[in-house]
Structures are given as C-alpha cells and as structure tokens.
mmCIF file of C-alpha atoms in Angstrom:
data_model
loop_
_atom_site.group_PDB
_atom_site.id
_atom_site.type_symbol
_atom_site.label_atom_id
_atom_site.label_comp_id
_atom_site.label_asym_id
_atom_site.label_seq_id
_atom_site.Cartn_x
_atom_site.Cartn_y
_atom_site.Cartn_z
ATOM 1 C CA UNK A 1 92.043 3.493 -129.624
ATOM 2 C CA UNK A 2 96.204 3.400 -125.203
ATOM 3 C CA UNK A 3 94.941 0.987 -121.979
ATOM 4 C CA UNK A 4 98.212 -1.151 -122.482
ATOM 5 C CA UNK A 5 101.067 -2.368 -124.499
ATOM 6 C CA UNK A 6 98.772 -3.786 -126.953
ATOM 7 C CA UNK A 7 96.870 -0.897 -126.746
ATOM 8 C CA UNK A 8 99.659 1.351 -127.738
ATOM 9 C CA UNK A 9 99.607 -0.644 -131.024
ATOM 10 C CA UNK A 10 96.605 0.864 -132.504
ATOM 11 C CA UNK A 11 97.072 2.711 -135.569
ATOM 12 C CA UNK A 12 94.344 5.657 -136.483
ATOM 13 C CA UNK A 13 94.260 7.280 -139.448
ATOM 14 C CA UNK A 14 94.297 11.369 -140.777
ATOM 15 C CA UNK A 15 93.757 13.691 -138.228
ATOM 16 C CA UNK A 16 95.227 16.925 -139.008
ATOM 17 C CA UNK A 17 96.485 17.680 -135.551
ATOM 18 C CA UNK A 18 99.432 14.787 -135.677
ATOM 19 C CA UNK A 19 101.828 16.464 -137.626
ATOM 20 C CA UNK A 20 104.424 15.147 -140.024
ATOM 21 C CA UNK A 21 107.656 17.372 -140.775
ATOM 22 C CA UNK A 22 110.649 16.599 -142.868
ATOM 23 C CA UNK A 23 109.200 15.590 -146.193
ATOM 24 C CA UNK A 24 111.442 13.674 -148.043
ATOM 25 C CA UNK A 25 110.937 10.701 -150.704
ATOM 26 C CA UNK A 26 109.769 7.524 -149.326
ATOM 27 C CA UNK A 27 111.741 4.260 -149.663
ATOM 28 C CA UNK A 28 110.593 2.005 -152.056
ATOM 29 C CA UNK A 29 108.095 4.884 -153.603
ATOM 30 C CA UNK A 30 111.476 5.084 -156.528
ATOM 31 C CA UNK A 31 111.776 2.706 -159.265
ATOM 32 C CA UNK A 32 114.735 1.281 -157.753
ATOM 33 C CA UNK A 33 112.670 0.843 -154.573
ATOM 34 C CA UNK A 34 110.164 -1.248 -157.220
ATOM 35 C CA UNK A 35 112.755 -3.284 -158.689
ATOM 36 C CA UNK A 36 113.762 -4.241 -154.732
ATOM 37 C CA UNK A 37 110.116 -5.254 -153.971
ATOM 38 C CA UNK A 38 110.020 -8.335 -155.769
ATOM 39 C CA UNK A 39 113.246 -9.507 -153.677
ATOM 40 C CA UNK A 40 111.896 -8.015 -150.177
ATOM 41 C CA UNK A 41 111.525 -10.639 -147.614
ATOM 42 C CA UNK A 42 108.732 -9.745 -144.417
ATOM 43 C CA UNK A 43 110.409 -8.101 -141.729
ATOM 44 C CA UNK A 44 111.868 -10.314 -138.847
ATOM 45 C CA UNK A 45 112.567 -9.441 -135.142
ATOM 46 C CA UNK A 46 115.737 -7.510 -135.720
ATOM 47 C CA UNK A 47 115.967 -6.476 -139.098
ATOM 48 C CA UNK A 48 115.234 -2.621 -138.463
ATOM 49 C CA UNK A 49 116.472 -1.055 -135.987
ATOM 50 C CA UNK A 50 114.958 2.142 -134.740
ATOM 51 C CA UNK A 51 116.621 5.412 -133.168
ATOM 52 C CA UNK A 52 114.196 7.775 -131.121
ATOM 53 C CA UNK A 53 115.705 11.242 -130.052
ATOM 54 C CA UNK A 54 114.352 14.666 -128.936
ATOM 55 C CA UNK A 55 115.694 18.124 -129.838
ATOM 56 C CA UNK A 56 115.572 19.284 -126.466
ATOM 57 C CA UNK A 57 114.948 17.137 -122.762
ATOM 58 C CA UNK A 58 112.493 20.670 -122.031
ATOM 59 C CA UNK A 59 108.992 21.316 -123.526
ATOM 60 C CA UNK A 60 106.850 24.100 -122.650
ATOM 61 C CA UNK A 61 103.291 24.060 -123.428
ATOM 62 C CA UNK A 62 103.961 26.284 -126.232
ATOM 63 C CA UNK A 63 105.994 23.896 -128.139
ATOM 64 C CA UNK A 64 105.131 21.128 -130.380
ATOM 65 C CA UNK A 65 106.118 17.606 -128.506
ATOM 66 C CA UNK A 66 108.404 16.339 -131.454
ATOM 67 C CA UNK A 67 110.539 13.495 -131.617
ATOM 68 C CA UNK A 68 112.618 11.897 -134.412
ATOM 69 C CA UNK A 69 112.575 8.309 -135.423
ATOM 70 C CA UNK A 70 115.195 6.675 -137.405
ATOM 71 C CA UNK A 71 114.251 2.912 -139.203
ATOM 72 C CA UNK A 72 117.345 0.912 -140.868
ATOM 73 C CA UNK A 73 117.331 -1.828 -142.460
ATOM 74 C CA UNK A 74 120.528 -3.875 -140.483
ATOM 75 C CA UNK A 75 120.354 -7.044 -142.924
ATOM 76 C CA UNK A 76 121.845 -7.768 -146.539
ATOM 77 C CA UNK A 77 118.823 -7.945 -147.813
ATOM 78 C CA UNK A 78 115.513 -5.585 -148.981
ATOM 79 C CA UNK A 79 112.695 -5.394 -145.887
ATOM 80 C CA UNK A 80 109.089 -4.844 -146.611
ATOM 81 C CA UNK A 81 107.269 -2.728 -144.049
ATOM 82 C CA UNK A 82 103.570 -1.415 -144.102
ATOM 83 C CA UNK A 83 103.575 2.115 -144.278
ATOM 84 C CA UNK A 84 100.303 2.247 -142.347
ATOM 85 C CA UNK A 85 102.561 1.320 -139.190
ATOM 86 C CA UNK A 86 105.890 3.611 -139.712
ATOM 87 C CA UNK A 87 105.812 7.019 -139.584
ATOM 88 C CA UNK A 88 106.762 7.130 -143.526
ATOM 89 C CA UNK A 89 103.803 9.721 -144.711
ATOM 90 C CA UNK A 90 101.397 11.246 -142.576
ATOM 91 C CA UNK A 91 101.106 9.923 -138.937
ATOM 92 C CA UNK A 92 98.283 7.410 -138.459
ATOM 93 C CA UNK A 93 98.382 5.430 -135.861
ATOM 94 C CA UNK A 94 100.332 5.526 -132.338
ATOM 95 C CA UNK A 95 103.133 4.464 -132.861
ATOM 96 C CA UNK A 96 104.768 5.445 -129.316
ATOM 97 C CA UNK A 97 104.393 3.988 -125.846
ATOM 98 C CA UNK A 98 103.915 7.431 -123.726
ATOM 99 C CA UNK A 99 104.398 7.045 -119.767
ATOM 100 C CA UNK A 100 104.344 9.467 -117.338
ATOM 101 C CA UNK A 101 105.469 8.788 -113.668
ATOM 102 C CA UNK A 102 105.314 4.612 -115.095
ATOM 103 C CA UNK A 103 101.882 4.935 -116.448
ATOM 104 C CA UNK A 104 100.485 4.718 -119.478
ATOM 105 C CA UNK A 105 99.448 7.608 -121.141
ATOM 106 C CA UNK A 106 96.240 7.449 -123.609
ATOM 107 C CA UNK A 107 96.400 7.655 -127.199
ATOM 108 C CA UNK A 108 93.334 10.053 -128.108
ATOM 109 C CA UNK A 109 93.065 9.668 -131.563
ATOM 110 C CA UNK A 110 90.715 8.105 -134.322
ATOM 111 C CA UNK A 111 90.002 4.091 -135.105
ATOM 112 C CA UNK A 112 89.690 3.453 -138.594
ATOM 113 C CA UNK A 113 88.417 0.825 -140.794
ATOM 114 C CA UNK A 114 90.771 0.627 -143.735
ATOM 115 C CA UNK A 115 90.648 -1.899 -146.255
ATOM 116 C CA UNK A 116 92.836 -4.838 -146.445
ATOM 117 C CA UNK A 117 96.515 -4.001 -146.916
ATOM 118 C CA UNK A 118 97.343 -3.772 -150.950
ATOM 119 C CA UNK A 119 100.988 -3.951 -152.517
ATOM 120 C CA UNK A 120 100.753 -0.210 -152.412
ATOM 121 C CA UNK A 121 100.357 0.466 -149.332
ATOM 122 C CA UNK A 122 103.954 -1.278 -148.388
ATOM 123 C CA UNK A 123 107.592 0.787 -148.577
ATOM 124 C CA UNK A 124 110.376 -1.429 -148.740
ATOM 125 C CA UNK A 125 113.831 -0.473 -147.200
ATOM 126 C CA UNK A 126 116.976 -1.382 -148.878
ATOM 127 C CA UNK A 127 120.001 -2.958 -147.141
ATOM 128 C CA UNK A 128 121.219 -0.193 -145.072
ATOM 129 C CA UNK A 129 118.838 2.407 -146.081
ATOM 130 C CA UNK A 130 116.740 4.690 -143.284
ATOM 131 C CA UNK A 131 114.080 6.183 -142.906
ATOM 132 C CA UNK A 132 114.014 9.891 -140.324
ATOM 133 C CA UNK A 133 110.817 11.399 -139.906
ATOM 134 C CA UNK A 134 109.855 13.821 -137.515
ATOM 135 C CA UNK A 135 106.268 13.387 -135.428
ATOM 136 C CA UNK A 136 104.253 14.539 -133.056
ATOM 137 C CA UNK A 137 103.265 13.338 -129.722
ATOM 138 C CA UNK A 138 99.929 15.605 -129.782
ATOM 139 C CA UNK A 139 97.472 12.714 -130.114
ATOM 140 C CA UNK A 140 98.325 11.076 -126.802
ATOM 141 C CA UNK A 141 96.858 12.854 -123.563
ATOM 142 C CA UNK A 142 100.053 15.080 -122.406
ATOM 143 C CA UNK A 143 97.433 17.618 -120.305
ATOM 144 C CA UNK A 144 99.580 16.961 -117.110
ATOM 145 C CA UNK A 145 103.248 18.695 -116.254
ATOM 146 C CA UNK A 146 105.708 16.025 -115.933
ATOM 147 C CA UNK A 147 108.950 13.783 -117.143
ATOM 148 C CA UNK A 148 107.488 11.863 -120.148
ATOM 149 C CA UNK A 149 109.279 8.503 -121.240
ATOM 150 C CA UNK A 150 108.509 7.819 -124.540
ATOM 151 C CA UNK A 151 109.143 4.643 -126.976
ATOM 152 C CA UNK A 152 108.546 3.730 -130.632
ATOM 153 C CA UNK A 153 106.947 0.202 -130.298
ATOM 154 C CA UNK A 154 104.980 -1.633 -133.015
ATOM 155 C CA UNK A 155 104.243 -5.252 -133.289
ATOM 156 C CA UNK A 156 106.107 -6.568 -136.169
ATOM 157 C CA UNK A 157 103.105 -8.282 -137.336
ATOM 158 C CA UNK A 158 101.529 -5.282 -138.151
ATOM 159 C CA UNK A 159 104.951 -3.550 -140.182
ATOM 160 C CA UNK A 160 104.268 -6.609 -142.382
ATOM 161 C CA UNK A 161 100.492 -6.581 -142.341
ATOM 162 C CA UNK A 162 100.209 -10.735 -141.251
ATOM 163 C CA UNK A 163 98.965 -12.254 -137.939
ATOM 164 C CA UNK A 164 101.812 -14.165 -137.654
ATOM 165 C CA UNK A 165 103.754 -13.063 -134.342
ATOM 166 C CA UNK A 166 107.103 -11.882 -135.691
ATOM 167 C CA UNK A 167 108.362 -9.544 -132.157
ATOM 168 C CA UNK A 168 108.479 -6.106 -131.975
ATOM 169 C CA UNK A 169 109.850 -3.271 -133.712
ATOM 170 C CA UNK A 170 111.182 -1.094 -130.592
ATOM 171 C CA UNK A 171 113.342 1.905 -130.071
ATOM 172 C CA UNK A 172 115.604 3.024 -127.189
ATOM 173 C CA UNK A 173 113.536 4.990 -124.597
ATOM 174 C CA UNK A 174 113.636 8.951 -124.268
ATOM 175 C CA UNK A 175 112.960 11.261 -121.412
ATOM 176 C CA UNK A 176 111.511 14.878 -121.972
ATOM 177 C CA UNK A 177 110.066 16.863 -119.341
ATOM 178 C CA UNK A 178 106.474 18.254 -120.668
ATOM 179 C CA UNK A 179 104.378 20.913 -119.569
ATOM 180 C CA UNK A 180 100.924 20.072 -119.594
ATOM 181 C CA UNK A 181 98.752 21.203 -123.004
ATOM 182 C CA UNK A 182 95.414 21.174 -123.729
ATOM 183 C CA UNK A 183 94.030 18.514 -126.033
ATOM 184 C CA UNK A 184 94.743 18.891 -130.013
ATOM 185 C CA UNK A 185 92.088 16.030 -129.889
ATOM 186 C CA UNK A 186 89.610 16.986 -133.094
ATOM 187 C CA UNK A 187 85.930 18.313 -131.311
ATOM 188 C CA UNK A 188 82.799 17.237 -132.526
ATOM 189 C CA UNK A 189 81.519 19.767 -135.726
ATOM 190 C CA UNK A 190 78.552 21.033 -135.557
ATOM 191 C CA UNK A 191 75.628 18.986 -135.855
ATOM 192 C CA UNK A 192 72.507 19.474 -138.537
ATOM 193 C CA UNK A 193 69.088 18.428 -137.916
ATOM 194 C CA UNK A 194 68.259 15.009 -137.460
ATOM 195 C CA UNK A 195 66.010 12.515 -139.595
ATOM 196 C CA UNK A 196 64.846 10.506 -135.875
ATOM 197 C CA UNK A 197 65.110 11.403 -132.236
ATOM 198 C CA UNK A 198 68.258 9.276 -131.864
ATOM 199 C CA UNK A 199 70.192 9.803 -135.104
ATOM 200 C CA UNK A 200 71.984 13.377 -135.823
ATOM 201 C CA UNK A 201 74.203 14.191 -139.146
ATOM 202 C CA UNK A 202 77.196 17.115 -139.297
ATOM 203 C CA UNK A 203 79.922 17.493 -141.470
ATOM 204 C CA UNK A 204 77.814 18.611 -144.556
ATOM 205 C CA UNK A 205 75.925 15.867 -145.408
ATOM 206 C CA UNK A 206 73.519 15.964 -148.405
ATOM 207 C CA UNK A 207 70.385 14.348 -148.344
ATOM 208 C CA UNK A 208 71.147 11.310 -150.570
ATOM 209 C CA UNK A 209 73.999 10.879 -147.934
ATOM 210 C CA UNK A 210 71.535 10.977 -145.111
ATOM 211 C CA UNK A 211 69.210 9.033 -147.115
ATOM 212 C CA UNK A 212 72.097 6.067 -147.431
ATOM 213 C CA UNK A 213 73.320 6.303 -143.949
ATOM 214 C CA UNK A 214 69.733 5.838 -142.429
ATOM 215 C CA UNK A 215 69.627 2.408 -144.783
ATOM 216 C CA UNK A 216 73.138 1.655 -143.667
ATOM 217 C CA UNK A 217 71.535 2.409 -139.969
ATOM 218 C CA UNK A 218 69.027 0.166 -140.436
ATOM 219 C CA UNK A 219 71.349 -2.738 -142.215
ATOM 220 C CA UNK A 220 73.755 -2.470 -139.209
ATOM 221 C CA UNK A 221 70.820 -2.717 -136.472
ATOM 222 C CA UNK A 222 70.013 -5.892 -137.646
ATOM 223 C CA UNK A 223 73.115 -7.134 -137.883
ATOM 224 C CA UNK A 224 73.446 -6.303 -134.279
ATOM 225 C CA UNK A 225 70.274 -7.975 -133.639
ATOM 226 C CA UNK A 226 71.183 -10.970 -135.455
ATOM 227 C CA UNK A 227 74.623 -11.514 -133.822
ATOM 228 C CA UNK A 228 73.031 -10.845 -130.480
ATOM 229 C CA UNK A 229 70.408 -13.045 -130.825
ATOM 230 C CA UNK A 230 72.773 -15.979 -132.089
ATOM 231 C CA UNK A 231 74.880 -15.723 -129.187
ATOM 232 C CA UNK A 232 71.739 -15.829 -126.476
ATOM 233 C CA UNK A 233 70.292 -18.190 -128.247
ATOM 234 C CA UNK A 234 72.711 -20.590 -129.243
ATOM 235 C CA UNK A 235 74.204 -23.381 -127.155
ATOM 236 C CA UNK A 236 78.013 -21.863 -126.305
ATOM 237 C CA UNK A 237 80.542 -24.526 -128.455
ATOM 238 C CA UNK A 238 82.840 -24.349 -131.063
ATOM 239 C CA UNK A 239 80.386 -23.373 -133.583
ATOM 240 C CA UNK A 240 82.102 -22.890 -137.109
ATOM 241 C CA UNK A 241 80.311 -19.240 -137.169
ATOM 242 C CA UNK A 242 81.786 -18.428 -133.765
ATOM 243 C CA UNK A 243 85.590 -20.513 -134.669
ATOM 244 C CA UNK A 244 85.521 -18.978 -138.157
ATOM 245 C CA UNK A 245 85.830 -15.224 -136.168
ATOM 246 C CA UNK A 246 86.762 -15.866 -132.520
ATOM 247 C CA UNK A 247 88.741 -18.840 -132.795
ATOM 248 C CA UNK A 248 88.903 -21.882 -130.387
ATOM 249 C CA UNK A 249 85.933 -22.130 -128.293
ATOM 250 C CA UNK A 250 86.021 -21.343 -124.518
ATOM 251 C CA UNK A 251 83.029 -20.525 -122.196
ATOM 252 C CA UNK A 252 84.895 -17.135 -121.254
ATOM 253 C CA UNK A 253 85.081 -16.096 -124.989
ATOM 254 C CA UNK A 254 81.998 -16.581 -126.115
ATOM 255 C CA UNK A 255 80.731 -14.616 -122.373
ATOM 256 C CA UNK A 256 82.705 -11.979 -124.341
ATOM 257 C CA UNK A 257 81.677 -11.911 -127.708
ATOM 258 C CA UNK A 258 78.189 -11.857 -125.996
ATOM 259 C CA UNK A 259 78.198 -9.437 -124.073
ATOM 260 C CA UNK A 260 80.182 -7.318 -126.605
ATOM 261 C CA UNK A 261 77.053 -7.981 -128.834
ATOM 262 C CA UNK A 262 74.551 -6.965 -126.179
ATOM 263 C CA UNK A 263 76.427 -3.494 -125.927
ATOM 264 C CA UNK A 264 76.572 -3.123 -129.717
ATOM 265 C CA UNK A 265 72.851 -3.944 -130.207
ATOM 266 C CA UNK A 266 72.173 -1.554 -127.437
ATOM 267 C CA UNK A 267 74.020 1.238 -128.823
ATOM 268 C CA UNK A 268 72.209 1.115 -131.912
ATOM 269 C CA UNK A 269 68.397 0.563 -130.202
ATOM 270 C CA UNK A 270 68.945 3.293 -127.358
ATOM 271 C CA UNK A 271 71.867 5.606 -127.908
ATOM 272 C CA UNK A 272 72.292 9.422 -130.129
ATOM 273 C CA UNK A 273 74.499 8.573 -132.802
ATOM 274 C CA UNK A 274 75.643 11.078 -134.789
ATOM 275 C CA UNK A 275 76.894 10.257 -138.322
ATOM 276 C CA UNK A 276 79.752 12.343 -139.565
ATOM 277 C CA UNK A 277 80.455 13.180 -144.010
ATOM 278 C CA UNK A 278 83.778 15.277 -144.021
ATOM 279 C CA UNK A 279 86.106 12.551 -143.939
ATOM 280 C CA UNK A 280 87.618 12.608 -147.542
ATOM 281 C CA UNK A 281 90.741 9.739 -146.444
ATOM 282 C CA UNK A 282 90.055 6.380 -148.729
ATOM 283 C CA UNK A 283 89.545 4.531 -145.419
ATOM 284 C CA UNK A 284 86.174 3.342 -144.832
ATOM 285 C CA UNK A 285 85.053 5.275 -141.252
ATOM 286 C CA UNK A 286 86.872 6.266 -138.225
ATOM 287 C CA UNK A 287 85.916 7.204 -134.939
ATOM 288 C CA UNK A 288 87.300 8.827 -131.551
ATOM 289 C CA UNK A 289 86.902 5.258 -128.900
ATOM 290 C CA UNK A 290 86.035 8.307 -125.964
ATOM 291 C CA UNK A 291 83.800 10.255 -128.400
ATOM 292 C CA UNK A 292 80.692 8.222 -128.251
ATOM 293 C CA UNK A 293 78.451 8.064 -130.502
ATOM 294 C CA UNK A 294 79.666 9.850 -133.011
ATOM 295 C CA UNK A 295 80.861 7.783 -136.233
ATOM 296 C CA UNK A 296 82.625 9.449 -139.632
ATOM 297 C CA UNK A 297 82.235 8.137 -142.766
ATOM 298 C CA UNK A 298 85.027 8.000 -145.313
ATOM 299 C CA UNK A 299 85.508 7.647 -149.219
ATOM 300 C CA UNK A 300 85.353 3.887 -148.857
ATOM 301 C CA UNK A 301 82.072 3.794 -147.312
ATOM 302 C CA UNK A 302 80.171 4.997 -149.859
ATOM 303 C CA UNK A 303 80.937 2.342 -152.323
ATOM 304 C CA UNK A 304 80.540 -0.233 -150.673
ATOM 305 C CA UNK A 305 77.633 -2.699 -150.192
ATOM 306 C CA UNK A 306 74.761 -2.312 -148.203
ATOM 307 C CA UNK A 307 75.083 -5.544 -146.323
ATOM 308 C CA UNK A 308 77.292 -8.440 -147.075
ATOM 309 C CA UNK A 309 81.353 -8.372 -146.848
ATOM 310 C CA UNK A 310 82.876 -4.559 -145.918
ATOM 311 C CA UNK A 311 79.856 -3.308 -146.143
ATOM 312 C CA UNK A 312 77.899 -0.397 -145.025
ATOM 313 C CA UNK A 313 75.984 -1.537 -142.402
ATOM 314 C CA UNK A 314 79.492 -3.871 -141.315
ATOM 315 C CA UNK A 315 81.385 -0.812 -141.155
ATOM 316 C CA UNK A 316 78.804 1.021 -138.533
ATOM 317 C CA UNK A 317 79.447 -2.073 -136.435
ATOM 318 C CA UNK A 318 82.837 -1.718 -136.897
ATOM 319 C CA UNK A 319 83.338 1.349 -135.926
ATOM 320 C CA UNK A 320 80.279 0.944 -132.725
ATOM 321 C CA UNK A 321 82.141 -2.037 -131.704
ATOM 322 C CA UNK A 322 85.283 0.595 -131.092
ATOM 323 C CA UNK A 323 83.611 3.021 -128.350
ATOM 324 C CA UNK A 324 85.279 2.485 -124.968
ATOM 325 C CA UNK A 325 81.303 3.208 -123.638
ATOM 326 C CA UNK A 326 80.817 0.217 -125.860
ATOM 327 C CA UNK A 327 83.182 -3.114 -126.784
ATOM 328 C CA UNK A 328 86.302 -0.989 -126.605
ATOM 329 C CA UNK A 329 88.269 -3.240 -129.451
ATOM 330 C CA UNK A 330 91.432 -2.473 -131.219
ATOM 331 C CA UNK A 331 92.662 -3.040 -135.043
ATOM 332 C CA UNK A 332 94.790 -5.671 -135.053
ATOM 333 C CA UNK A 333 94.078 -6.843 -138.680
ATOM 334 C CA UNK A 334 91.892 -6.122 -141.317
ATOM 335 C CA UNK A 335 90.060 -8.008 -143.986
ATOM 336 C CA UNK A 336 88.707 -11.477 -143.755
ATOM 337 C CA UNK A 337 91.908 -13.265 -144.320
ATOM 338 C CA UNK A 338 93.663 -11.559 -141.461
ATOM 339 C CA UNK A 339 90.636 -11.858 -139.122
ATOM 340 C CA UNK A 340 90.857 -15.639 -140.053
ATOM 341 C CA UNK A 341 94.252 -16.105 -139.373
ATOM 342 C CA UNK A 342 94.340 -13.893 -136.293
ATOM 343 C CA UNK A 343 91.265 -16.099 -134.798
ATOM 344 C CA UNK A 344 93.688 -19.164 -134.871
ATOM 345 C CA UNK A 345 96.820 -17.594 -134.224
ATOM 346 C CA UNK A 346 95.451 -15.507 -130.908
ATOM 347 C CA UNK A 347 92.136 -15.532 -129.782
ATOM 348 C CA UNK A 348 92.082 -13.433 -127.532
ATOM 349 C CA UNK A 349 92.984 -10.655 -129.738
ATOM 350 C CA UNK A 350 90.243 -11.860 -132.363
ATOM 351 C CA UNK A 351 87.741 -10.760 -129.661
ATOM 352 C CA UNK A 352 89.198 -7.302 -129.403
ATOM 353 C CA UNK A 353 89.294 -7.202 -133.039
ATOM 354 C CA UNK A 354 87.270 -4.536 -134.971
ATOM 355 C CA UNK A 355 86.878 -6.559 -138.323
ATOM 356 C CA UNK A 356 86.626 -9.466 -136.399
ATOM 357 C CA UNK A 357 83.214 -8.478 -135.072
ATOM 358 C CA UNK A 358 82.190 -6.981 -138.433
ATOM 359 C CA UNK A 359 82.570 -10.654 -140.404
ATOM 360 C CA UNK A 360 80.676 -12.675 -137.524
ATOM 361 C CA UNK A 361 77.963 -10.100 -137.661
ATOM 362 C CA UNK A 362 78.048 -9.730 -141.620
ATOM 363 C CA UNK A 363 78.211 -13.446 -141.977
ATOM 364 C CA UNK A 364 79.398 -13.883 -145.461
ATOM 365 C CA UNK A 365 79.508 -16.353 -146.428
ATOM 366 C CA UNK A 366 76.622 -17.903 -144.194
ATOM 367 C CA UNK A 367 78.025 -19.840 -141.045
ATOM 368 C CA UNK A 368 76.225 -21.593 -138.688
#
C-alpha cells in the first residue's frame, strides 16, 4: 500500500476482512440518480463535506474498530464521486489516516490494478443528499494498545478519478482508545507444486492457468529486462519514452526510475514468486506491498493480452513494482490517459505510480 499522507491515499480492493455494514441503496445507482449524472459537475474542494464518529471512545480487542462516515453534498448542484474512493459498497481502499501516539499507522491491505475508471464505476450525490456507511479500521496495523486518532482523507483527485489537483476530501478527527488485535491481514493459502525452482502457484490453479501465467512470467521478465536495460544504457535526458511516463526530466528521476527497474528485473531473475488464482474481483491482480512475492490474479487478467497495453505480462510488473522489498509505488491513477496526465501534472508521483511503470515497460505505442 500507509508510509505518509500520500500513502494513506491508496485504495486496495476486496478483501473480506474490511467489513461494510449498513447496506442501503447507493446514490446515483436510482434512475433519478441517472437522470442527475448528465448535470453532475467533478467534485471541488468543499463540495462534500464529511462527518466521522465512533459508537463508543473504548475498544477492546474483542470488538470490531468501526467508525461511521457521513458524505453531503453542501452545493446546489449534483457531485460526481468515484465510488472506488468512498466507502459507498464494499471497502477498498484506505480511506482513513490512522495515528497512534502522532504516528502513522500502516495500511496492510492489497494493491490492485483495476482498469481505467468507466461511467459505472461513479455515484453521483444530489444537492443535499448523504451518504452513512459504516467501516472497519481492521486493514490498518492496530496490534498495539493505545489512543488512536483517526481521519477520513482522500485526495479529491481521486473521488473524481482525474490528475488534476482538486484538495482534499477530509473529515473532523476522532479519538478511540484501542486495545491491541492481531492482524485480520489475509495469510498466504497454501501453495501447490511448482513448474521451476523459483515460481510456486496456490489458490487452485488449473494447468492451462499455470500454463498462461508461466508465458505471462516470461512476457513480464523481458519487459523488466528491456526497461532496465534502456535506462543503463541510455544517455539520462528528456527522452519522449521516459517524459511520456515520468514526466519532466531530472537526473534524480531518472536515478529513480532506474533503480526501481533494477529491483523489478531482479525480482523476476532471482526471487520465489508465487502466483495466486482465487481472486474472482473484475480487477486485474492485487497484491499485499509486505507480502513479497506473492502476486493474485483477478478476472481481468485473464483476458487480457499477453504483451502490449494492460496486459499480462504489464500487470506482473505492476503489481512487482508494488512490493515494499521492491519499488514500493502507490496507485495514484490508472490507465494510460491518467498516467499521462499525472506525468505532467506531478512527477514525482508518476514515479511512484503503479501503471506508470507498467506503460514505460509495455511501451505501446513504441517510444524512444
């Protein structure tokens, strides 16, 4: 995935041990809610304001650490949020900023790779309308006893699903006293016998699977290869390859993208990866960042593309690029337009960005 405030931004997908309560319809899911998406404008610092409370200021380590969040829409107008970054269905991504004693408290879960943002995947809020949902804190580490403060915080760039910097959506700040839990962190499965001496399979593969995730192995280790290569062996500049991805050149950056590469084509040469098939989320792959190196593999992956754009091999980098052991990036945006339009916007965050890594090592269409 939380090693600061951008950090705590990182949104991971599906894991059964974040819990959502208080189902209830989701705004803009009604046909009213479709009529108001044509007229939604993107969300703005300000427009939503968000409530955080907490049942009790006392947890024990037999209680679930739940919180309540409250979004409103404050304007005269409809606001268009991606649901990917509220806590509108099931919780996927952090979407708190957990302290305890003044520091930052991890977020434990998952990294996805989710395709680009579709008009689906947005909610709109009317004027005045909210949005309560009940989550819970389990994902983040809360192993030690202690006063937690917790916040809702989300960059409003993501609630939109643009690069462009729009603020923050941000909550008031709650204190609750927490006895310290074990992890409800998902544990490696059990794994099955592997095809080499350095790549392992669990979660019920079959052997076509296998079969495709070796090629996507291979397709993904020369990526690596090729990006490494390119970035020892090319004179550091401005290169429209390295622009296209990382944005403005700077001696520093490209140090980073290098060395990122190095780590990424060593993980794949040297490490035990072990490649995952129970995910059944329409995401492409997900992985725990302090879990290396074990990758799994979701619906989307097996329709895509061997190589090229969001492909197979892509995703492995992806997800590789992820591992704290490894590049430790974030998900900032997704797809190529995003990554294009994050590289000039910020980038500093392109080079901490998952896709951002995929496209320069994919490298369609064919930079220099």
């Amino acid at each position: 995935m939380s090693k600061n405030l951008r950090g705590n931004f990182k949104w991971l997908a599906g894991i059964a041990s974040v819990s959502l309560l208080g189902a209830c319809g989701v705004p803009g899911d009604s046909a009213s809610g479709e009529q108001l998406v044509g007229e939604a404008q993107e969300l703005r610092q300000g427009d939503v304001a968000v409530s955080l409370s907490a049942k009790t200021s006392t947890l024990s380590a037999q209680e679930r650490a739940t919180l309540t969040v409250t979004l409103t829409n404050t304007t005269r107008h409809p606001v268009r949020l991606l649901k990917w970054y509220t806590p509108a269905e099931e919780l996927e991504e952090p979407l708190f900023s957990v302290t305890l004693n003044g520091e930052a408290v991890a977020f434990e879960g998952p990294h996805y790779k989710r395709p680009a943002a579709r008009d689906t995947d947005f909610l709109t809020l009317a004027p005045g309308e909210s949005l309560t949902r009940t989550v819970d804190l389990g994902l983040y580490d809360l192993s030690r006893t202690g006063n937690y403060g917790v916040r809702f915080e989300v960059e409003a760039q993501k609630a939109h699903g643009s690069s462009a910097k729009q603020g923050l959506l941000k909550s008031n700040d709650v204190s609750v006293w927490i006895e310290g839990r074990a992890s409800s962190v998902q544990q490696p499965s059990e794994v099955t016998p592997s095809l080499t001496s350095s790549i392992s399979f669990s979660g019920r593969c079959s052997t076509t699977q296998m079969s495709t995730l070796m090629d996507a192995m291979n397709a993904g280790s020369a990526m690596a290869d090729n990006s490494s290569a390119y970035l020892s062996t090319t004179t550091p500049s401005g290169t429209v390859r390295y622009s296209t991805w990382f944005g403005a050149f700077s001696s520093s950056g490209w140090n980073t993208a290098k060395t990122h590469f190095a780590s990424i084509k060593d993980a794949f040469d040297t490490k035990p990866i072990t490649l995952d098939c129970s995910c059944k989320k329409s995401y492409y792959a997900y992985v725990y960042p302090n879990q290396p190196y074990k990758i799994y593999v979701c619906n989307a992956f097996w329709s895509a593309p061997l190589t090229g754009t969001d492909s197979k091999g892509g995703t492995l980098i992806h997800e590789m690029s992820h591992f704290t052991a490894v590049a430790g990036t974030d998900d900032f945006v997704y797809g190529q337009s995003g990554a294009k339009s994050l590289a000039i916007s910020n980038p500093t965050q392109a080079l901490n960005n998952a896709d951002s890594h995929e496209y320069f090592a994919e490298n369609t269409p064919f930079l220099q």
